[in-house]
Short mmCIF file of C-alpha atoms and ligand atoms in Angstrom, two decimals:
data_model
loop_
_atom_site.label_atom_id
_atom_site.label_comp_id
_atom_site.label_asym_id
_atom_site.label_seq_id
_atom_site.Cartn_x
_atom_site.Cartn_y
_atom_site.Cartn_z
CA UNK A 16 -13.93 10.62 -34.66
CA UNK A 17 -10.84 9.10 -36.00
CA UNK A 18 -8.48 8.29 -33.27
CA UNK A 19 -5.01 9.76 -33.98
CA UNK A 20 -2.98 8.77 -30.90
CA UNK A 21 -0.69 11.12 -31.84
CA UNK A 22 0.30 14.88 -30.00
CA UNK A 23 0.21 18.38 -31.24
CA UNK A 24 3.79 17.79 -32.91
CA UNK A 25 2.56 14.40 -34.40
CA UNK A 26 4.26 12.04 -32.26
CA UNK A 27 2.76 9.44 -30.03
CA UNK A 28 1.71 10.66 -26.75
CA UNK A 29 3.79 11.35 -24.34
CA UNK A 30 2.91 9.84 -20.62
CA UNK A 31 4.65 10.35 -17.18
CA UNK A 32 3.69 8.68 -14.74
CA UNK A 33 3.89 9.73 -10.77
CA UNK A 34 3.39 7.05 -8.14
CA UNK A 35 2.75 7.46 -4.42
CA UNK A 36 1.58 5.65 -1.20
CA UNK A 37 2.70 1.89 -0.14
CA UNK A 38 3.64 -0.65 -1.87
CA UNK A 39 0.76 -2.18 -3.31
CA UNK A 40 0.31 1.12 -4.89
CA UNK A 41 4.18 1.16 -6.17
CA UNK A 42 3.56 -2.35 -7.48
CA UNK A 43 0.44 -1.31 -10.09
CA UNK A 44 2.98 1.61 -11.00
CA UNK A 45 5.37 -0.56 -12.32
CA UNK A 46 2.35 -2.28 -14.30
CA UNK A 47 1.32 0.18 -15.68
CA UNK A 48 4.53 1.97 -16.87
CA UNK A 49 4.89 -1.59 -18.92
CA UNK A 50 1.41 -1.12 -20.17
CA UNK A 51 2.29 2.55 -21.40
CA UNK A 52 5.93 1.62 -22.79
CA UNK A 53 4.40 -1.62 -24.75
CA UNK A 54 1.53 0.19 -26.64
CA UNK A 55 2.58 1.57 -30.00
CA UNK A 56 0.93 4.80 -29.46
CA UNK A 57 2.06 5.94 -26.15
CA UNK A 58 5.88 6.63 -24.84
CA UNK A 59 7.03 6.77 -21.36
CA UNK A 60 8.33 10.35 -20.80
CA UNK A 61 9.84 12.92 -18.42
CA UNK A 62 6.92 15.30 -16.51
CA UNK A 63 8.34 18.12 -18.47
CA UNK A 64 7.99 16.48 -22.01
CA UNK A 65 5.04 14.79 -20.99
CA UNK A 66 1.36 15.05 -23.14
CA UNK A 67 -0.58 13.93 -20.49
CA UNK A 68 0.06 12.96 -16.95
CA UNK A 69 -0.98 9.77 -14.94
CA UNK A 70 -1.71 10.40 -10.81
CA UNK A 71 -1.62 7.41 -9.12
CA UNK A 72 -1.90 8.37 -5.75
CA UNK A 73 -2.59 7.03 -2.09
CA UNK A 74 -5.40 8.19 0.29
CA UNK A 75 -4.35 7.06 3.73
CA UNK A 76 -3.93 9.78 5.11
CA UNK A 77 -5.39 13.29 5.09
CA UNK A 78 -2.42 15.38 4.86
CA UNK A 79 -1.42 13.55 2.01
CA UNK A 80 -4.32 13.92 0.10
CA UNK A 81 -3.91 17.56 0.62
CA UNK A 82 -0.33 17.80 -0.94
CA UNK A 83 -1.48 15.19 -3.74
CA UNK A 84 -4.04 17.15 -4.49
CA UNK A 85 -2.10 20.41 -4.44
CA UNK A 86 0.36 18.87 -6.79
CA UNK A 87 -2.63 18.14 -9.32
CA UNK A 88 -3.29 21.44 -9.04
CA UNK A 89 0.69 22.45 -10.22
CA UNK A 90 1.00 19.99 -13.16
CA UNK A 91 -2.69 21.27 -14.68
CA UNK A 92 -0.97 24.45 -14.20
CA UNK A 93 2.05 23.20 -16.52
CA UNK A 94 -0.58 23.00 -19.36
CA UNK A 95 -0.55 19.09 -19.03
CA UNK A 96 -3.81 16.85 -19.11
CA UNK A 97 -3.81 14.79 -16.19
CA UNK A 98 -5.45 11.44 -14.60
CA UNK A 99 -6.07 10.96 -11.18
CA UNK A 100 -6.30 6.95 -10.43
CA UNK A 101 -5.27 4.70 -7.87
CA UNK A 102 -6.72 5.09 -4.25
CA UNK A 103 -7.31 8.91 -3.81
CA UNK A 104 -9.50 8.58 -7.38
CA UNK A 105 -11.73 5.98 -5.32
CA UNK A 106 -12.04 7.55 -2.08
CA UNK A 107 -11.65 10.95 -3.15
CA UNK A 108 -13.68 11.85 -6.44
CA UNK A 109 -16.06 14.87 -5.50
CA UNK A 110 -13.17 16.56 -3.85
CA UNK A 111 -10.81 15.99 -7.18
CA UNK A 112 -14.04 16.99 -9.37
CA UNK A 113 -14.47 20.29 -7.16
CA UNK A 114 -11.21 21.20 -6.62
CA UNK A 115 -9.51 19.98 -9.84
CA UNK A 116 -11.86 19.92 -12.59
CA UNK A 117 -9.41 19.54 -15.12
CA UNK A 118 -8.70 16.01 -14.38
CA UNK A 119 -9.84 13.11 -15.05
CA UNK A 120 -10.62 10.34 -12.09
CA UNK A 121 -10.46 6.94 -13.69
CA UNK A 122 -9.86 3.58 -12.38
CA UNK A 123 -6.90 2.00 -12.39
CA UNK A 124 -8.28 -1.43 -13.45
CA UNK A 125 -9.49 0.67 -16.65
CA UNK A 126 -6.10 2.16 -17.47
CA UNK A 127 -4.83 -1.60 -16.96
CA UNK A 128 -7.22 -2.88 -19.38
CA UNK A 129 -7.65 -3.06 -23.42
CA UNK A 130 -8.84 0.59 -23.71
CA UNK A 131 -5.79 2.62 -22.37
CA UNK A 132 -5.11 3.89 -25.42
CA UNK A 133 -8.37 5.05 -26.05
CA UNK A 134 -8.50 6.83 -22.50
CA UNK A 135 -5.58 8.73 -22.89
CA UNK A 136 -6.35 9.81 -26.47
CA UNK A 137 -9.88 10.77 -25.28
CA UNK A 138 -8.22 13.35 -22.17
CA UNK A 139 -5.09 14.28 -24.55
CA UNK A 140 -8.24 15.48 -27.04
CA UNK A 141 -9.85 17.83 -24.14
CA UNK A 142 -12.54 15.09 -22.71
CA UNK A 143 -12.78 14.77 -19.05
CA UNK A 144 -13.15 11.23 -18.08
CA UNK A 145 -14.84 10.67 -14.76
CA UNK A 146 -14.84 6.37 -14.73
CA UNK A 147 -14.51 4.91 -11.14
CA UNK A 148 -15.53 1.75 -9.08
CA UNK A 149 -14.04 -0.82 -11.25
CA UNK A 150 -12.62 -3.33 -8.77
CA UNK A 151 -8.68 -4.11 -9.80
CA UNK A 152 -8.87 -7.79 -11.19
CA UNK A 153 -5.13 -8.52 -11.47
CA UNK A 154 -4.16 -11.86 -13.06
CA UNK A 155 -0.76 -12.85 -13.18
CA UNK A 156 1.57 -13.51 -14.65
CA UNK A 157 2.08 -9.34 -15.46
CA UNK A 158 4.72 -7.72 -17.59
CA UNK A 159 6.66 -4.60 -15.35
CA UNK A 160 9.12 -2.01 -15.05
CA UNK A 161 10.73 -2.01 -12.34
CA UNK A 162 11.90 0.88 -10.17
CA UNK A 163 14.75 -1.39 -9.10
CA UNK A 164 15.27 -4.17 -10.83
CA UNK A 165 16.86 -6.43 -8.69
CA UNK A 166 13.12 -5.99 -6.48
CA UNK A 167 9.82 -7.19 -7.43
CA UNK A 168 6.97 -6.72 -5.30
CA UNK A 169 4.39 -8.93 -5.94
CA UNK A 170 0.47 -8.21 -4.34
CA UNK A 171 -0.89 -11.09 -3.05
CA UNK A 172 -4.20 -10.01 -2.16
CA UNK A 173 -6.27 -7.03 -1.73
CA UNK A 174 -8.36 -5.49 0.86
CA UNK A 175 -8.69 -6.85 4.93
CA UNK A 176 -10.53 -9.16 7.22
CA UNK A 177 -10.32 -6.22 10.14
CA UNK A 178 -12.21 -2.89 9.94
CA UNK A 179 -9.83 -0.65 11.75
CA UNK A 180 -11.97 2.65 12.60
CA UNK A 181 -9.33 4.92 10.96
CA UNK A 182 -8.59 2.98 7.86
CA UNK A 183 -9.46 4.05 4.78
CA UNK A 184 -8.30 1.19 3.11
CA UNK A 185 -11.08 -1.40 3.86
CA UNK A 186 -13.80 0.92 2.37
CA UNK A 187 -12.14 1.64 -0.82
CA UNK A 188 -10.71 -2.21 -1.12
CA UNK A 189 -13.07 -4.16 0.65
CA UNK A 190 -13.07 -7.66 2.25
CA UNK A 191 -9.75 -9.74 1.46
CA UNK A 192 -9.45 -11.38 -2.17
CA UNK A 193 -6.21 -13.44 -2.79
CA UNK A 194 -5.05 -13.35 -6.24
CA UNK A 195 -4.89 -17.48 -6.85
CA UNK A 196 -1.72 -19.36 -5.21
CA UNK A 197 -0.39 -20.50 -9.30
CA UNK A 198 -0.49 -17.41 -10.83
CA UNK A 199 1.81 -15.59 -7.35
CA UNK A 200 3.97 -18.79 -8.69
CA UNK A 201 3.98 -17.67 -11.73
CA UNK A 202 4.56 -14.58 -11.50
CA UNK A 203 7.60 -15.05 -8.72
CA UNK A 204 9.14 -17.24 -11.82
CA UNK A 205 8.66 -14.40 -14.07
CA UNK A 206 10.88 -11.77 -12.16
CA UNK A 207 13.68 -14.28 -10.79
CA UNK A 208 13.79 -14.81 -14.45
CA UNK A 209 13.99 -11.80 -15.41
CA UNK A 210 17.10 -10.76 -13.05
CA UNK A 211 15.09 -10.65 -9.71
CA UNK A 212 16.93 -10.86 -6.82
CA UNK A 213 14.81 -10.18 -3.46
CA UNK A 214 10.69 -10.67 -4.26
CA UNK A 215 8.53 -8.57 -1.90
CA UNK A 216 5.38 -10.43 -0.87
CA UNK A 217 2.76 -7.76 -0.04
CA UNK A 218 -0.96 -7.05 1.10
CA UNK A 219 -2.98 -5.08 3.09
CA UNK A 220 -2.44 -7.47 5.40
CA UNK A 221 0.14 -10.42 4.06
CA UNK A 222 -0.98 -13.06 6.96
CA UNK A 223 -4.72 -12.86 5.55
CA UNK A 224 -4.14 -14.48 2.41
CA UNK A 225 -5.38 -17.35 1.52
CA UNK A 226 -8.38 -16.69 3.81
CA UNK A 227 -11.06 -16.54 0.95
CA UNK A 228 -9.69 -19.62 -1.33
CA UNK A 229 -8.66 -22.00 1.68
CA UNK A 230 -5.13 -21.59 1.72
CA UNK A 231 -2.31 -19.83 4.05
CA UNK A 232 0.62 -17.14 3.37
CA UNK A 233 2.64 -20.47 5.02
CA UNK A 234 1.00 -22.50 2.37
CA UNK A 235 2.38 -19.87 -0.73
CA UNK A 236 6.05 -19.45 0.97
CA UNK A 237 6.62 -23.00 0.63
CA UNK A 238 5.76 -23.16 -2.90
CA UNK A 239 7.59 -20.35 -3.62
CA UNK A 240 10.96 -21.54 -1.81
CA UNK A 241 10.71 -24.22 -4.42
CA UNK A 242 11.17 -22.19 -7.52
CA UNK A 243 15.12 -22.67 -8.63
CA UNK A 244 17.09 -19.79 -8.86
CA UNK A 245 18.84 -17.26 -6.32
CA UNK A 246 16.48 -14.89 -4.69
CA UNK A 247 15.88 -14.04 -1.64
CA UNK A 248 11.90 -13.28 -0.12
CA UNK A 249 10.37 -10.58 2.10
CA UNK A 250 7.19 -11.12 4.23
CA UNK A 251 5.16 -7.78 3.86
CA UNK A 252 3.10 -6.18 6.81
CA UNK A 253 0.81 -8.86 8.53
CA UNK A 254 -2.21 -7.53 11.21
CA UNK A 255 -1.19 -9.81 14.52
CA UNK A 256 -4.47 -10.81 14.81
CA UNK A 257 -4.14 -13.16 11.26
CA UNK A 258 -0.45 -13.92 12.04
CA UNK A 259 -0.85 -15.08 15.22
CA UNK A 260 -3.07 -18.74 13.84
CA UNK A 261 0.40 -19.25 10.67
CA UNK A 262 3.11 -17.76 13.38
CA UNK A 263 4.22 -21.07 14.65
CA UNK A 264 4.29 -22.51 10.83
CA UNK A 265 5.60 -19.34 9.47
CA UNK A 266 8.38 -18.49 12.01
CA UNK A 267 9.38 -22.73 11.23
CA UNK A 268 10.15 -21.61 7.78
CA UNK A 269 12.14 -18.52 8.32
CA UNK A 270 14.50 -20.84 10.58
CA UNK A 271 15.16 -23.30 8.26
CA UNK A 272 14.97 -21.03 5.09
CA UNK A 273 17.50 -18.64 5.14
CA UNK A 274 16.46 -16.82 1.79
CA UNK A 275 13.54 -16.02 3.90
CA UNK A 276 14.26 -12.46 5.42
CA UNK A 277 14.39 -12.93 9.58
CA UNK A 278 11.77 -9.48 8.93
CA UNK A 279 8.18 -8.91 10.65
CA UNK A 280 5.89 -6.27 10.37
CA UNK A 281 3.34 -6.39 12.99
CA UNK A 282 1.57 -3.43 13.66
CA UNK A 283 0.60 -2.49 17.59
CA UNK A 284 -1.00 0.68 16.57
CA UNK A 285 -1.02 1.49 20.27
CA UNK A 286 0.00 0.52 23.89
CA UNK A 287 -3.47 1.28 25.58
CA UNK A 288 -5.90 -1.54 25.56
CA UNK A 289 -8.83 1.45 25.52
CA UNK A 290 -7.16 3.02 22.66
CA UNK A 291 -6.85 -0.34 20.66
CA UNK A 292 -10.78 -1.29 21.29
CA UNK A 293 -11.64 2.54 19.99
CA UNK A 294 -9.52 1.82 16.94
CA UNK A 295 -11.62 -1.60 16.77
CA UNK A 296 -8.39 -3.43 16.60
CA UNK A 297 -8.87 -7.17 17.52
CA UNK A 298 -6.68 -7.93 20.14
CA UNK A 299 -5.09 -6.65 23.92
CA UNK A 300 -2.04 -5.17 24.18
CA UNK A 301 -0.99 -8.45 26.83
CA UNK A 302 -2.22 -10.56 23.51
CA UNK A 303 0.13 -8.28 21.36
CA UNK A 304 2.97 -8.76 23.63
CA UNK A 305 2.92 -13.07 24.00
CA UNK A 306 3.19 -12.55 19.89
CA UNK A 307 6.06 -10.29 19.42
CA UNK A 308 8.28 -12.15 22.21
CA UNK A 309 7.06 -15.29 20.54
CA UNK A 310 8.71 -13.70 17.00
CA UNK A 311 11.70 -12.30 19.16
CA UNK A 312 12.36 -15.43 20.88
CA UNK A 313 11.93 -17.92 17.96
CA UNK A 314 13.96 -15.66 15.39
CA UNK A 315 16.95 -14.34 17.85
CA UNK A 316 18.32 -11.10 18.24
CA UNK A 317 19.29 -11.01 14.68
CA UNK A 318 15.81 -10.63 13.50
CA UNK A 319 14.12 -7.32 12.69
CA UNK A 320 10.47 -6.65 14.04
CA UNK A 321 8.76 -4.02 12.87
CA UNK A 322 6.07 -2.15 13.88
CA UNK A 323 3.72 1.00 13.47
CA UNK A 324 2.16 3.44 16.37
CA UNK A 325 -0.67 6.08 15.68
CA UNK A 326 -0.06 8.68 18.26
CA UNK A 327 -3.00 11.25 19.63
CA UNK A 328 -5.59 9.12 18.46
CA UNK A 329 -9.27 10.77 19.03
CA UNK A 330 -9.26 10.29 23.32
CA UNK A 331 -6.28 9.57 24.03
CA UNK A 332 -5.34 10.29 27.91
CA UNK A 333 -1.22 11.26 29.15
CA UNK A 334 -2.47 7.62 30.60
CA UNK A 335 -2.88 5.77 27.35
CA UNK A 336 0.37 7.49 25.69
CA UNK A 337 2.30 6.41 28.68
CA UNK A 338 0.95 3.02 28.00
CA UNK A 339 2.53 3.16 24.31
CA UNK A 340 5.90 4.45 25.95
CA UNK A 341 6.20 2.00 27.92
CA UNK A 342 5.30 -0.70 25.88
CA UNK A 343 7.84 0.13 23.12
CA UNK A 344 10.43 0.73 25.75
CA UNK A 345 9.51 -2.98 27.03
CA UNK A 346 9.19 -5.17 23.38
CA UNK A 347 11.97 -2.82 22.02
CA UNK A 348 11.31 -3.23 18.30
CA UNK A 349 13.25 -2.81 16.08
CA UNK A 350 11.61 -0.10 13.54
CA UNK A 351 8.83 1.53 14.92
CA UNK A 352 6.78 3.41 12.16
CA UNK A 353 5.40 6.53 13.40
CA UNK A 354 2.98 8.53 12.07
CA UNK A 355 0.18 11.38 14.13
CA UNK A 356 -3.55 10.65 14.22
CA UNK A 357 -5.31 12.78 11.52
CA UNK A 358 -8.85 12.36 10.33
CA UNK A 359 -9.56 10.30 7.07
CA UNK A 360 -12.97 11.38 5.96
CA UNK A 361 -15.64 8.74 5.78
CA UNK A 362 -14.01 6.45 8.24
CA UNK A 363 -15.52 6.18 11.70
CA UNK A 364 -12.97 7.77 14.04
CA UNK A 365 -13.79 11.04 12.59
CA UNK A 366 -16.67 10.88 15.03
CA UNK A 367 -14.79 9.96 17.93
CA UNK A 368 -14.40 12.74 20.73
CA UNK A 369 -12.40 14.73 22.06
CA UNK A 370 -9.88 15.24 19.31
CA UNK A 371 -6.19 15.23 21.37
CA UNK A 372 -4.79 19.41 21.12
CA UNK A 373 -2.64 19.60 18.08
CA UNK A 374 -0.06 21.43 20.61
CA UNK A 375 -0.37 18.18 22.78
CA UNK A 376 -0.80 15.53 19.23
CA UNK A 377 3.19 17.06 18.85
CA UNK A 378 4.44 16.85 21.92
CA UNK A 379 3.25 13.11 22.18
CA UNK A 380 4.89 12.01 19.05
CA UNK A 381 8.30 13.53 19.63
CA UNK A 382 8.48 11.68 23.02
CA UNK A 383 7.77 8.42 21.37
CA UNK A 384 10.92 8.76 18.65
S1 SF4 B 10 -3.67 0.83 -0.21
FE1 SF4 B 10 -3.68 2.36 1.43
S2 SF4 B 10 -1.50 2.93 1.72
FE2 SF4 B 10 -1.67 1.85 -0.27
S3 SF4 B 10 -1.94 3.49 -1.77
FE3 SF4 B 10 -4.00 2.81 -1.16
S4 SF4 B 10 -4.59 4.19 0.52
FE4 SF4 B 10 -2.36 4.38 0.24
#
């Protein structure tokens, strides 16, 4: 068949492109809208204009995946061809094949790669492409557009050394692979070249990288404070398991750096040492604590320490959520990032018993704002 890249009007196809979940997930966005923009046969458009349609969506959690897939559901409705990639088209392809057969599920290393073109002419033509499994091999430097351009995020590795029994993330990502320390240079030098102003270093967990190729996240900032030019750097979430072994080097550099943001992201997950060993996170809540006032004491009051709580996790007791009250009322963090147990499917706290009363899952995360 002669490939005609071209729409019903004869013009080049017409791509939009939605983008949701973290920041790892925001970051392959912005690749990909420069892979889309750069071909001579595709054109970045609005949804409305748009030939086809490009998903890239996030599967962390379950009531997402439920509105994602809703919206799916909406744009097939427009009359647009669509592609479902990113996390949800890993973790999530029978559901999207039996509840959105319309769309294609494709990798995102695929869209990334040499045969884009071909892909979306293929689904703009009527195929249905289902093509997943293909592990993201980023190499940097990479060409972007940015949603702000005075930020570029930069992943620095994938996947995670923990295997949190709620996380979806380890299953569709796997153990932690660090893209190499030169090419991070690299592409750092790329975006303070290109106007760059604050670079976001992020990971499923920032404080394991290096792990797999001998190296440290300490080991990468202090390259990267040597690249000229004015920019400031942001240390993405780190588990406090990893952080803890780099704190003492890390928290060094933030003192005597100060385009180093005085920012950490340690997540607690919970304030009950029987809740943390059900959510098979590696450390005690009296382990948890020596780190953060460690951070708090080192960096000052000036410093911002972040952190995230899963309320009504499968089990919990009015005992353990008073533990998490009055933990955060202790360590006082700065940001605490909230969010209400719901089950992931395929991950093993699905199987955990009894589920905490939606009535009572409420209740318990209004008293911990
Ligand atoms: S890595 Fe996790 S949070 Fe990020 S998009 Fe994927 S599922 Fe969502």
């Amino acid at each position: 068949m002669i490939k005609l890249y071209q729409n019903a009007k004869g013009c080049r196809l017409r791509v939009h492109i939605i983008t949701t979940g973290c920041s790892i997930s925001r970051a392959i966005g912005e690749i990909l809208k420069y892979r889309i923009d750069k071909s001579k046969n595709l054109e970045l458009n609005s949804l409305d204009d748009a030939d086809i349609v490009i998903l890239n969506l996030c599967a962390v959690k379950k009531p997402t995946e439920d509105k994602e897939i809703e919206l799916a559901k909406k744009i097939v409705r427009m009359g647009k061809r669509i592609i479902i990639t990113g996390c949800l088209a890993e973790s999530s392809h029978r559901r999207i094949r039996r509840q959105v057969p319309e769309a294609s599920v494709v990798s995102v290393e695929l869209l990334l790669g040499d045969n884009l073109d071909e892909i979306l002419d293929a689904v703009y033509s009527g195929d249905t492409i289902y093509s997943i499994g293909h592990p993201l091999q980023l190499h940097y430097p990479v060409n972007t557009i940015l949603d702000n351009p005075l930020i570029g995020t930069i992943p620095i590795a994938f996947g995670c050394t923990n295997s949190c029994s709620y996380c979806i993330d380890v299953k569709i990502w796997g153990r932690v692979k660090s893209l190499p320390l030169d090419e991070i240079i690299s592409q750092a030098k790329k975006l303070i070249r290109k106007g760059v102003k604050e670079i976001r270093l992020t990971a499923h967990d920032t404080a394991a990288y290096g792990l797999d190729l001998g190296c440290t996240l300490v080991d990468l900032i202090e390259k990267i404070l040597e690249i000229d030019g004015e920019f400031r750097l942001r240390i993405g979430m780190a588990s406090p398991n990893t952080f803890e072994p780099i704190s003492d080097a890390l928290l060094d550099i933030i003192l005597q750096d100060d385009r180093v943001y005085k920012f950490i992201h340690i997540p607690v997950q919970s304030g009950s040492n029987r809740i943390l060993r059900l959510m098979n996170r590696p450390y005690t809540i009296e382990e948890y604590a020596e780190l953060f006032n460690k951070v708090r004491k080192k960096l000052g009051y000036y410093s911002t320490i972040a952190t995230d709580i899963i309320s009504a996790f499968p089990t919990e007791t009015e005992e353990d959520h008073k533990a998490t009250m009055k933990m955060l009322e202790k360590l006082k963090p700065d940001i605490v990032n909230l969010s209400r147990y719901g089950d992931r499917p395929g991950t093993p706290s699905t199987k955990l018993r009894p589920k905490v009363n939606s009535k009572v899952a409420k209740r318990r995360t209004k008293e911990l704002f």
